[in-house]
Amino acid sequence: MRAIGGLWRWRHNPLRRTSDLVEAWVALVALLLILAVAPVIGSLVGGVAQDALQQSVRDQRVARHLVTATVVRKLDRSPLDTDPETSGSRDLRSRVIADWTAPDGSGHHAAALADLKSPHRGDHFKIWTDLHGQIVARPLDPTTATTHAVLAGVGAALLAAGAVEGGRRLIVWRMVRRRYARWDQAWDRAGPDWGRTGTGS
């Protein structure tokens, strides 16, 4: 709005410099770009991210399988848990040695995280595995994928708006520097002969 007000104010002002008018036009163009182009960029990036993430969700649903594992024995809790997804919920999960059958029919005996607070031998719990029975993370949820896509779109729109505003500020900064350089040149030409000096009084 300042850009529009600046253009209107400088229309017929006798003190208007060309740089003032250019500065107002640059601000108006930047405002229009932020309002028109940034949302389009955000929408395009969000759409591409949504397609890619939803395809990833479908691929993971095909490649990952929920199987039933049986507790053999409980393990001591690991002193260090480097996985941020499991570290927040480790109080609700227990490390156990378990047996399970993979979707390809092969049997497995290994350590796993069971969603049991107090596991006992013979207890059953669900784990996600690949086709060959290797434990994998649960598939990405479609809602989570959509949330990530929306965040990517918003981030892209904000980056585009920031780039436009940064470009506007750079242009205005260069114009101000040029204006100050012209003032310095004018003062140098005037030299010491200004004010009452040299007026003959």
mmCIF file with all atom_site columns, C-alpha atoms in Angstrom:
data_model
loop_
_atom_site.group_PDB
_atom_site.id
_atom_site.type_symbol
_atom_site.label_atom_id
_atom_site.label_alt_id
_atom_site.label_comp_id
_atom_site.label_asym_id
_atom_site.label_entity_id
_atom_site.label_seq_id
_atom_site.pdbx_PDB_ins_code
_atom_site.Cartn_x
_atom_site.Cartn_y
_atom_site.Cartn_z
_atom_site.occupancy
_atom_site.B_iso_or_equiv
_atom_site.pdbx_formal_charge
_atom_site.auth_seq_id
_atom_site.auth_comp_id
_atom_site.auth_asym_id
_atom_site.auth_atom_id
_atom_site.pdbx_PDB_model_num
ATOM 1   C CA . MET A 1 1   ? 0.000  0.000   0.000   1.00 0.00 ? 1   MET A CA 1
ATOM 2   C CA . ARG A 1 2   ? 2.958  2.332   0.643   1.00 0.00 ? 2   ARG A CA 1
ATOM 3   C CA . ALA A 1 3   ? 4.046  1.761   -2.951  1.00 0.00 ? 3   ALA A CA 1
ATOM 4   C CA . ILE A 1 4   ? 0.663  2.875   -4.324  1.00 0.00 ? 4   ILE A CA 1
ATOM 5   C CA . GLY A 1 5   ? 0.570  5.825   -1.942  1.00 0.00 ? 5   GLY A CA 1
ATOM 6   C CA . GLY A 1 6   ? 4.124  6.734   -2.955  1.00 0.00 ? 6   GLY A CA 1
ATOM 7   C CA . LEU A 1 7   ? 3.238  6.704   -6.645  1.00 0.00 ? 7   LEU A CA 1
ATOM 8   C CA . TRP A 1 8   ? 0.159  8.853   -6.062  1.00 0.00 ? 8   TRP A CA 1
ATOM 9   C CA . ARG A 1 9   ? 2.072  11.299  -3.854  1.00 0.00 ? 9   ARG A CA 1
ATOM 10  C CA . TRP A 1 10  ? 4.893  11.736  -6.370  1.00 0.00 ? 10  TRP A CA 1
ATOM 11  C CA . ARG A 1 11  ? 2.675  12.142  -9.461  1.00 0.00 ? 11  ARG A CA 1
ATOM 12  C CA . HIS A 1 12  ? 2.775  15.948  -9.750  1.00 0.00 ? 12  HIS A CA 1
ATOM 13  C CA . ASN A 1 13  ? 5.047  16.931  -6.875  1.00 0.00 ? 13  ASN A CA 1
ATOM 14  C CA . PRO A 1 14  ? 7.543  19.602  -8.012  1.00 0.00 ? 14  PRO A CA 1
ATOM 15  C CA . LEU A 1 15  ? 10.170 18.160  -5.638  1.00 0.00 ? 15  LEU A CA 1
ATOM 16  C CA . ARG A 1 16  ? 9.904  14.721  -7.222  1.00 0.00 ? 16  ARG A CA 1
ATOM 17  C CA . ARG A 1 17  ? 13.146 13.242  -8.480  1.00 0.00 ? 17  ARG A CA 1
ATOM 18  C CA . THR A 1 18  ? 13.271 10.518  -11.091 1.00 0.00 ? 18  THR A CA 1
ATOM 19  C CA . SER A 1 19  ? 14.790 8.177   -8.498  1.00 0.00 ? 19  SER A CA 1
ATOM 20  C CA . ASP A 1 20  ? 11.805 8.755   -6.198  1.00 0.00 ? 20  ASP A CA 1
ATOM 21  C CA . LEU A 1 21  ? 9.424  7.684   -8.942  1.00 0.00 ? 21  LEU A CA 1
ATOM 22  C CA . VAL A 1 22  ? 11.566 4.663   -9.828  1.00 0.00 ? 22  VAL A CA 1
ATOM 23  C CA . GLU A 1 23  ? 11.712 3.660   -6.154  1.00 0.00 ? 23  GLU A CA 1
ATOM 24  C CA . ALA A 1 24  ? 7.923  3.826   -5.892  1.00 0.00 ? 24  ALA A CA 1
ATOM 25  C CA . TRP A 1 25  ? 7.507  1.759   -9.086  1.00 0.00 ? 25  TRP A CA 1
ATOM 26  C CA . VAL A 1 26  ? 9.988  -0.843  -7.817  1.00 0.00 ? 26  VAL A CA 1
ATOM 27  C CA . ALA A 1 27  ? 8.014  -1.125  -4.569  1.00 0.00 ? 27  ALA A CA 1
ATOM 28  C CA . LEU A 1 28  ? 4.741  -1.520  -6.480  1.00 0.00 ? 28  LEU A CA 1
ATOM 29  C CA . VAL A 1 29  ? 6.165  -4.208  -8.784  1.00 0.00 ? 29  VAL A CA 1
ATOM 30  C CA . ALA A 1 30  ? 7.625  -6.059  -5.774  1.00 0.00 ? 30  ALA A CA 1
ATOM 31  C CA . LEU A 1 31  ? 4.244  -5.934  -4.007  1.00 0.00 ? 31  LEU A CA 1
ATOM 32  C CA . LEU A 1 32  ? 2.456  -7.304  -7.074  1.00 0.00 ? 32  LEU A CA 1
ATOM 33  C CA . LEU A 1 33  ? 5.041  -10.080 -7.445  1.00 0.00 ? 33  LEU A CA 1
ATOM 34  C CA . ILE A 1 34  ? 4.684  -11.050 -3.786  1.00 0.00 ? 34  ILE A CA 1
ATOM 35  C CA . LEU A 1 35  ? 0.886  -11.113 -4.045  1.00 0.00 ? 35  LEU A CA 1
ATOM 36  C CA . ALA A 1 36  ? 0.693  -12.895 -7.414  1.00 0.00 ? 36  ALA A CA 1
ATOM 37  C CA . VAL A 1 37  ? 3.832  -14.937 -8.056  1.00 0.00 ? 37  VAL A CA 1
ATOM 38  C CA . ALA A 1 38  ? 4.755  -16.194 -4.569  1.00 0.00 ? 38  ALA A CA 1
ATOM 39  C CA . PRO A 1 39  ? 1.422  -18.027 -4.040  1.00 0.00 ? 39  PRO A CA 1
ATOM 40  C CA . VAL A 1 40  ? 1.693  -19.607 -7.507  1.00 0.00 ? 40  VAL A CA 1
ATOM 41  C CA . ILE A 1 41  ? 5.221  -20.842 -6.749  1.00 0.00 ? 41  ILE A CA 1
ATOM 42  C CA . GLY A 1 42  ? 4.058  -22.171 -3.381  1.00 0.00 ? 42  GLY A CA 1
ATOM 43  C CA . SER A 1 43  ? 1.129  -23.950 -5.002  1.00 0.00 ? 43  SER A CA 1
ATOM 44  C CA . LEU A 1 44  ? 3.326  -25.540 -7.682  1.00 0.00 ? 44  LEU A CA 1
ATOM 45  C CA . VAL A 1 45  ? 5.964  -26.709 -5.198  1.00 0.00 ? 45  VAL A CA 1
ATOM 46  C CA . GLY A 1 46  ? 3.286  -27.997 -2.824  1.00 0.00 ? 46  GLY A CA 1
ATOM 47  C CA . GLY A 1 47  ? 1.583  -29.897 -5.666  1.00 0.00 ? 47  GLY A CA 1
ATOM 48  C CA . VAL A 1 48  ? 4.826  -31.510 -6.806  1.00 0.00 ? 48  VAL A CA 1
ATOM 49  C CA . ALA A 1 49  ? 5.711  -32.418 -3.205  1.00 0.00 ? 49  ALA A CA 1
ATOM 50  C CA . GLN A 1 50  ? 2.216  -33.846 -2.648  1.00 0.00 ? 50  GLN A CA 1
ATOM 51  C CA . ASP A 1 51  ? 2.447  -36.047 -5.755  1.00 0.00 ? 51  ASP A CA 1
ATOM 52  C CA . ALA A 1 52  ? 5.929  -37.295 -4.809  1.00 0.00 ? 52  ALA A CA 1
ATOM 53  C CA . LEU A 1 53  ? 5.024  -37.961 -1.167  1.00 0.00 ? 53  LEU A CA 1
ATOM 54  C CA . GLN A 1 54  ? 1.755  -39.702 -1.969  1.00 0.00 ? 54  GLN A CA 1
ATOM 55  C CA . GLN A 1 55  ? 3.621  -41.895 -4.479  1.00 0.00 ? 55  GLN A CA 1
ATOM 56  C CA . SER A 1 56  ? 6.098  -42.679 -1.700  1.00 0.00 ? 56  SER A CA 1
ATOM 57  C CA . VAL A 1 57  ? 3.175  -43.591 0.578   1.00 0.00 ? 57  VAL A CA 1
ATOM 58  C CA . ARG A 1 58  ? 1.827  -45.990 -2.071  1.00 0.00 ? 58  ARG A CA 1
ATOM 59  C CA . ASP A 1 59  ? 5.265  -47.522 -2.664  1.00 0.00 ? 59  ASP A CA 1
ATOM 60  C CA . GLN A 1 60  ? 5.839  -48.020 1.058   1.00 0.00 ? 60  GLN A CA 1
ATOM 61  C CA . ARG A 1 61  ? 2.395  -49.610 1.491   1.00 0.00 ? 61  ARG A CA 1
ATOM 62  C CA . VAL A 1 62  ? 3.318  -52.151 -1.186  1.00 0.00 ? 62  VAL A CA 1
ATOM 63  C CA . ALA A 1 63  ? 6.874  -52.812 0.060   1.00 0.00 ? 63  ALA A CA 1
ATOM 64  C CA . ARG A 1 64  ? 6.242  -52.897 3.820   1.00 0.00 ? 64  ARG A CA 1
ATOM 65  C CA . HIS A 1 65  ? 4.175  -55.513 5.607   1.00 0.00 ? 65  HIS A CA 1
ATOM 66  C CA . LEU A 1 66  ? 2.694  -55.751 9.086   1.00 0.00 ? 66  LEU A CA 1
ATOM 67  C CA . VAL A 1 67  ? 3.564  -59.119 10.619  1.00 0.00 ? 67  VAL A CA 1
ATOM 68  C CA . THR A 1 68  ? 2.974  -60.683 14.011  1.00 0.00 ? 68  THR A CA 1
ATOM 69  C CA . ALA A 1 69  ? 6.059  -61.375 16.149  1.00 0.00 ? 69  ALA A CA 1
ATOM 70  C CA . THR A 1 70  ? 6.286  -63.524 19.276  1.00 0.00 ? 70  THR A CA 1
ATOM 71  C CA . VAL A 1 71  ? 8.349  -62.528 22.313  1.00 0.00 ? 71  VAL A CA 1
ATOM 72  C CA . VAL A 1 72  ? 11.136 -64.971 23.177  1.00 0.00 ? 72  VAL A CA 1
ATOM 73  C CA . ARG A 1 73  ? 12.687 -62.933 25.986  1.00 0.00 ? 73  ARG A CA 1
ATOM 74  C CA . LYS A 1 74  ? 13.018 -59.337 27.162  1.00 0.00 ? 74  LYS A CA 1
ATOM 75  C CA . LEU A 1 75  ? 16.279 -57.412 26.645  1.00 0.00 ? 75  LEU A CA 1
ATOM 76  C CA . ASP A 1 76  ? 17.760 -54.688 28.805  1.00 0.00 ? 76  ASP A CA 1
ATOM 77  C CA . ARG A 1 77  ? 16.942 -51.171 27.669  1.00 0.00 ? 77  ARG A CA 1
ATOM 78  C CA . SER A 1 78  ? 19.584 -49.675 25.375  1.00 0.00 ? 78  SER A CA 1
ATOM 79  C CA . PRO A 1 79  ? 21.589 -46.934 27.141  1.00 0.00 ? 79  PRO A CA 1
ATOM 80  C CA . LEU A 1 80  ? 21.710 -44.845 23.973  1.00 0.00 ? 80  LEU A CA 1
ATOM 81  C CA . ASP A 1 81  ? 18.840 -44.474 21.569  1.00 0.00 ? 81  ASP A CA 1
ATOM 82  C CA . THR A 1 82  ? 19.867 -42.452 18.512  1.00 0.00 ? 82  THR A CA 1
ATOM 83  C CA . ASP A 1 83  ? 16.565 -42.699 16.669  1.00 0.00 ? 83  ASP A CA 1
ATOM 84  C CA . PRO A 1 84  ? 14.501 -39.560 17.436  1.00 0.00 ? 84  PRO A CA 1
ATOM 85  C CA . GLU A 1 85  ? 11.259 -41.288 16.476  1.00 0.00 ? 85  GLU A CA 1
ATOM 86  C CA . THR A 1 86  ? 11.741 -44.102 18.952  1.00 0.00 ? 86  THR A CA 1
ATOM 87  C CA . SER A 1 87  ? 13.429 -42.105 21.720  1.00 0.00 ? 87  SER A CA 1
ATOM 88  C CA . GLY A 1 88  ? 10.250 -40.139 22.470  1.00 0.00 ? 88  GLY A CA 1
ATOM 89  C CA . SER A 1 89  ? 8.154  -43.259 22.830  1.00 0.00 ? 89  SER A CA 1
ATOM 90  C CA . ARG A 1 90  ? 10.698 -45.634 24.365  1.00 0.00 ? 90  ARG A CA 1
ATOM 91  C CA . ASP A 1 91  ? 8.832  -45.644 27.680  1.00 0.00 ? 91  ASP A CA 1
ATOM 92  C CA . LEU A 1 92  ? 5.935  -47.358 25.896  1.00 0.00 ? 92  LEU A CA 1
ATOM 93  C CA . ARG A 1 93  ? 8.131  -49.853 24.010  1.00 0.00 ? 93  ARG A CA 1
ATOM 94  C CA . SER A 1 94  ? 10.394 -52.661 25.159  1.00 0.00 ? 94  SER A CA 1
ATOM 95  C CA . ARG A 1 95  ? 13.396 -54.265 23.508  1.00 0.00 ? 95  ARG A CA 1
ATOM 96  C CA . VAL A 1 96  ? 12.893 -57.988 23.111  1.00 0.00 ? 96  VAL A CA 1
ATOM 97  C CA . ILE A 1 97  ? 14.210 -60.981 21.234  1.00 0.00 ? 97  ILE A CA 1
ATOM 98  C CA . ALA A 1 98  ? 11.382 -62.147 19.012  1.00 0.00 ? 98  ALA A CA 1
ATOM 99  C CA . ASP A 1 99  ? 10.502 -64.658 16.324  1.00 0.00 ? 99  ASP A CA 1
ATOM 100 C CA . TRP A 1 100 ? 8.462  -63.811 13.235  1.00 0.00 ? 100 TRP A CA 1
ATOM 101 C CA . THR A 1 101 ? 7.721  -65.132 9.795   1.00 0.00 ? 101 THR A CA 1
ATOM 102 C CA . ALA A 1 102 ? 8.421  -62.851 6.825   1.00 0.00 ? 102 ALA A CA 1
ATOM 103 C CA . PRO A 1 103 ? 5.910  -62.377 3.992   1.00 0.00 ? 103 PRO A CA 1
ATOM 104 C CA . ASP A 1 104 ? 8.173  -64.534 1.792   1.00 0.00 ? 104 ASP A CA 1
ATOM 105 C CA . GLY A 1 105 ? 7.842  -67.384 4.328   1.00 0.00 ? 105 GLY A CA 1
ATOM 106 C CA . SER A 1 106 ? 11.319 -67.155 5.886   1.00 0.00 ? 106 SER A CA 1
ATOM 107 C CA . GLY A 1 107 ? 11.655 -67.331 9.672   1.00 0.00 ? 107 GLY A CA 1
ATOM 108 C CA . HIS A 1 108 ? 13.500 -64.655 11.668  1.00 0.00 ? 108 HIS A CA 1
ATOM 109 C CA . HIS A 1 109 ? 14.901 -64.466 15.203  1.00 0.00 ? 109 HIS A CA 1
ATOM 110 C CA . ALA A 1 110 ? 16.266 -61.057 16.229  1.00 0.00 ? 110 ALA A CA 1
ATOM 111 C CA . ALA A 1 111 ? 15.961 -58.048 18.532  1.00 0.00 ? 111 ALA A CA 1
ATOM 112 C CA . ALA A 1 112 ? 12.933 -55.832 18.022  1.00 0.00 ? 112 ALA A CA 1
ATOM 113 C CA . LEU A 1 113 ? 10.991 -53.065 19.723  1.00 0.00 ? 113 LEU A CA 1
ATOM 114 C CA . ALA A 1 114 ? 7.693  -54.335 21.063  1.00 0.00 ? 114 ALA A CA 1
ATOM 115 C CA . ASP A 1 115 ? 4.798  -52.030 21.875  1.00 0.00 ? 115 ASP A CA 1
ATOM 116 C CA . LEU A 1 116 ? 4.335  -53.879 25.153  1.00 0.00 ? 116 LEU A CA 1
ATOM 117 C CA . LYS A 1 117 ? 5.018  -52.231 28.496  1.00 0.00 ? 117 LYS A CA 1
ATOM 118 C CA . SER A 1 118 ? 5.833  -55.492 30.263  1.00 0.00 ? 118 SER A CA 1
ATOM 119 C CA . PRO A 1 119 ? 6.520  -58.209 27.668  1.00 0.00 ? 119 PRO A CA 1
ATOM 120 C CA . HIS A 1 120 ? 6.533  -61.911 28.629  1.00 0.00 ? 120 HIS A CA 1
ATOM 121 C CA . ARG A 1 121 ? 7.543  -64.971 26.684  1.00 0.00 ? 121 ARG A CA 1
ATOM 122 C CA . GLY A 1 122 ? 4.840  -65.901 24.182  1.00 0.00 ? 122 GLY A CA 1
ATOM 123 C CA . ASP A 1 123 ? 3.295  -62.412 23.947  1.00 0.00 ? 123 ASP A CA 1
ATOM 124 C CA . HIS A 1 124 ? 2.443  -61.264 20.420  1.00 0.00 ? 124 HIS A CA 1
ATOM 125 C CA . PHE A 1 125 ? 3.009  -57.822 18.899  1.00 0.00 ? 125 PHE A CA 1
ATOM 126 C CA . LYS A 1 126 ? 3.034  -56.279 15.429  1.00 0.00 ? 126 LYS A CA 1
ATOM 127 C CA . ILE A 1 127 ? 6.120  -55.106 13.538  1.00 0.00 ? 127 ILE A CA 1
ATOM 128 C CA . TRP A 1 128 ? 6.674  -53.711 10.055  1.00 0.00 ? 128 TRP A CA 1
ATOM 129 C CA . THR A 1 129 ? 9.032  -55.659 7.785   1.00 0.00 ? 129 THR A CA 1
ATOM 130 C CA . ASP A 1 130 ? 10.023 -55.716 4.145   1.00 0.00 ? 130 ASP A CA 1
ATOM 131 C CA . LEU A 1 131 ? 9.250  -58.691 1.922   1.00 0.00 ? 131 LEU A CA 1
ATOM 132 C CA . HIS A 1 132 ? 12.284 -60.576 3.252   1.00 0.00 ? 132 HIS A CA 1
ATOM 133 C CA . GLY A 1 133 ? 11.499 -60.006 6.925   1.00 0.00 ? 133 GLY A CA 1
ATOM 134 C CA . GLN A 1 134 ? 13.940 -57.184 7.725   1.00 0.00 ? 134 GLN A CA 1
ATOM 135 C CA . ILE A 1 135 ? 12.462 -54.727 10.239  1.00 0.00 ? 135 ILE A CA 1
ATOM 136 C CA . VAL A 1 136 ? 11.631 -51.360 8.672   1.00 0.00 ? 136 VAL A CA 1
ATOM 137 C CA . ALA A 1 137 ? 9.924  -48.177 9.814   1.00 0.00 ? 137 ALA A CA 1
ATOM 138 C CA . ARG A 1 138 ? 6.166  -47.972 9.507   1.00 0.00 ? 138 ARG A CA 1
ATOM 139 C CA . PRO A 1 139 ? 4.941  -46.608 6.152   1.00 0.00 ? 139 PRO A CA 1
ATOM 140 C CA . LEU A 1 140 ? 4.416  -42.894 5.784   1.00 0.00 ? 140 LEU A CA 1
ATOM 141 C CA . ASP A 1 141 ? 0.869  -41.866 6.642   1.00 0.00 ? 141 ASP A CA 1
ATOM 142 C CA . PRO A 1 142 ? -1.066 -40.050 3.843   1.00 0.00 ? 142 PRO A CA 1
ATOM 143 C CA . THR A 1 143 ? -2.065 -37.271 6.259   1.00 0.00 ? 143 THR A CA 1
ATOM 144 C CA . THR A 1 144 ? 1.545  -36.746 7.327   1.00 0.00 ? 144 THR A CA 1
ATOM 145 C CA . ALA A 1 145 ? 2.593  -36.681 3.673   1.00 0.00 ? 145 ALA A CA 1
ATOM 146 C CA . THR A 1 146 ? -0.012 -33.995 2.947   1.00 0.00 ? 146 THR A CA 1
ATOM 147 C CA . THR A 1 147 ? 1.190  -31.965 5.927   1.00 0.00 ? 147 THR A CA 1
ATOM 148 C CA . HIS A 1 148 ? 4.771  -32.125 4.643   1.00 0.00 ? 148 HIS A CA 1
ATOM 149 C CA . ALA A 1 149 ? 3.612  -31.064 1.172   1.00 0.00 ? 149 ALA A CA 1
ATOM 150 C CA . VAL A 1 150 ? 1.699  -28.086 2.580   1.00 0.00 ? 150 VAL A CA 1
ATOM 151 C CA . LEU A 1 151 ? 4.737  -27.033 4.602   1.00 0.00 ? 151 LEU A CA 1
ATOM 152 C CA . ALA A 1 152 ? 6.918  -27.317 1.486   1.00 0.00 ? 152 ALA A CA 1
ATOM 153 C CA . GLY A 1 153 ? 4.484  -25.119 -0.459  1.00 0.00 ? 153 GLY A CA 1
ATOM 154 C CA . VAL A 1 154 ? 4.297  -22.503 2.294   1.00 0.00 ? 154 VAL A CA 1
ATOM 155 C CA . GLY A 1 155 ? 8.088  -22.528 2.612   1.00 0.00 ? 155 GLY A CA 1
ATOM 156 C CA . ALA A 1 156 ? 8.529  -22.053 -1.141  1.00 0.00 ? 156 ALA A CA 1
ATOM 157 C CA . ALA A 1 157 ? 6.042  -19.160 -1.173  1.00 0.00 ? 157 ALA A CA 1
ATOM 158 C CA . LEU A 1 158 ? 7.837  -17.490 1.736   1.00 0.00 ? 158 LEU A CA 1
ATOM 159 C CA . LEU A 1 159 ? 11.216 -17.966 0.059   1.00 0.00 ? 159 LEU A CA 1
ATOM 160 C CA . ALA A 1 160 ? 9.889  -16.451 -3.172  1.00 0.00 ? 160 ALA A CA 1
ATOM 161 C CA . ALA A 1 161 ? 8.431  -13.481 -1.284  1.00 0.00 ? 161 ALA A CA 1
ATOM 162 C CA . GLY A 1 162 ? 11.699 -13.058 0.606   1.00 0.00 ? 162 GLY A CA 1
ATOM 163 C CA . ALA A 1 163 ? 13.690 -13.151 -2.637  1.00 0.00 ? 163 ALA A CA 1
ATOM 164 C CA . VAL A 1 164 ? 11.469 -10.473 -4.193  1.00 0.00 ? 164 VAL A CA 1
ATOM 165 C CA . GLU A 1 165 ? 11.727 -8.278  -1.090  1.00 0.00 ? 165 GLU A CA 1
ATOM 166 C CA . GLY A 1 166 ? 15.484 -8.821  -0.975  1.00 0.00 ? 166 GLY A CA 1
ATOM 167 C CA . GLY A 1 167 ? 15.748 -7.791  -4.625  1.00 0.00 ? 167 GLY A CA 1
ATOM 168 C CA . ARG A 1 168 ? 13.681 -4.672  -3.945  1.00 0.00 ? 168 ARG A CA 1
ATOM 169 C CA . ARG A 1 169 ? 15.856 -3.703  -0.988  1.00 0.00 ? 169 ARG A CA 1
ATOM 170 C CA . LEU A 1 170 ? 19.020 -4.251  -3.032  1.00 0.00 ? 170 LEU A CA 1
ATOM 171 C CA . ILE A 1 171 ? 17.740 -2.024  -5.840  1.00 0.00 ? 171 ILE A CA 1
ATOM 172 C CA . VAL A 1 172 ? 16.699 0.713   -3.389  1.00 0.00 ? 172 VAL A CA 1
ATOM 173 C CA . TRP A 1 173 ? 20.049 0.451   -1.556  1.00 0.00 ? 173 TRP A CA 1
ATOM 174 C CA . ARG A 1 174 ? 21.947 0.931   -4.826  1.00 0.00 ? 174 ARG A CA 1
ATOM 175 C CA . MET A 1 175 ? 19.732 3.883   -5.757  1.00 0.00 ? 175 MET A CA 1
ATOM 176 C CA . VAL A 1 176 ? 20.349 5.531   -2.379  1.00 0.00 ? 176 VAL A CA 1
ATOM 177 C CA . ARG A 1 177 ? 24.111 4.995   -2.701  1.00 0.00 ? 177 ARG A CA 1
ATOM 178 C CA . ARG A 1 178 ? 24.034 6.554   -6.175  1.00 0.00 ? 178 ARG A CA 1
ATOM 179 C CA . ARG A 1 179 ? 22.015 9.474   -4.819  1.00 0.00 ? 179 ARG A CA 1
ATOM 180 C CA . TYR A 1 180 ? 24.536 10.032  -2.011  1.00 0.00 ? 180 TYR A CA 1
ATOM 181 C CA . ALA A 1 181 ? 27.401 9.841   -4.524  1.00 0.00 ? 181 ALA A CA 1
ATOM 182 C CA . ARG A 1 182 ? 25.730 12.561  -6.616  1.00 0.00 ? 182 ARG A CA 1
ATOM 183 C CA . TRP A 1 183 ? 25.281 14.709  -3.530  1.00 0.00 ? 183 TRP A CA 1
ATOM 184 C CA . ASP A 1 184 ? 28.976 14.300  -2.699  1.00 0.00 ? 184 ASP A CA 1
ATOM 185 C CA . GLN A 1 185 ? 29.887 15.329  -6.231  1.00 0.00 ? 185 GLN A CA 1
ATOM 186 C CA . ALA A 1 186 ? 27.636 18.380  -6.002  1.00 0.00 ? 186 ALA A CA 1
ATOM 187 C CA . TRP A 1 187 ? 29.209 19.386  -2.671  1.00 0.00 ? 187 TRP A CA 1
ATOM 188 C CA . ASP A 1 188 ? 32.689 18.936  -4.151  1.00 0.00 ? 188 ASP A CA 1
ATOM 189 C CA . ARG A 1 189 ? 31.796 21.183  -7.092  1.00 0.00 ? 189 ARG A CA 1
ATOM 190 C CA . ALA A 1 190 ? 30.387 23.832  -4.768  1.00 0.00 ? 190 ALA A CA 1
ATOM 191 C CA . GLY A 1 191 ? 33.558 23.711  -2.704  1.00 0.00 ? 191 GLY A CA 1
ATOM 192 C CA . PRO A 1 192 ? 33.904 26.307  0.045   1.00 0.00 ? 192 PRO A CA 1
ATOM 193 C CA . ASP A 1 193 ? 31.850 28.823  -1.946  1.00 0.00 ? 193 ASP A CA 1
ATOM 194 C CA . TRP A 1 194 ? 28.434 28.288  -0.404  1.00 0.00 ? 194 TRP A CA 1
ATOM 195 C CA . GLY A 1 195 ? 26.164 30.200  1.896   1.00 0.00 ? 195 GLY A CA 1
ATOM 196 C CA . ARG A 1 196 ? 27.297 33.816  2.336   1.00 0.00 ? 196 ARG A CA 1
ATOM 197 C CA . THR A 1 197 ? 30.795 33.230  0.964   1.00 0.00 ? 197 THR A CA 1
ATOM 198 C CA . GLY A 1 198 ? 31.322 34.660  -2.481  1.00 0.00 ? 198 GLY A CA 1
ATOM 199 C CA . THR A 1 199 ? 28.116 36.709  -2.503  1.00 0.00 ? 199 THR A CA 1
ATOM 200 C CA . GLY A 1 200 ? 29.999 39.972  -2.407  1.00 0.00 ? 200 GLY A CA 1
ATOM 201 C CA . SER A 1 201 ? 28.788 40.922  1.050   1.00 0.00 ? 201 SER A CA 1
#
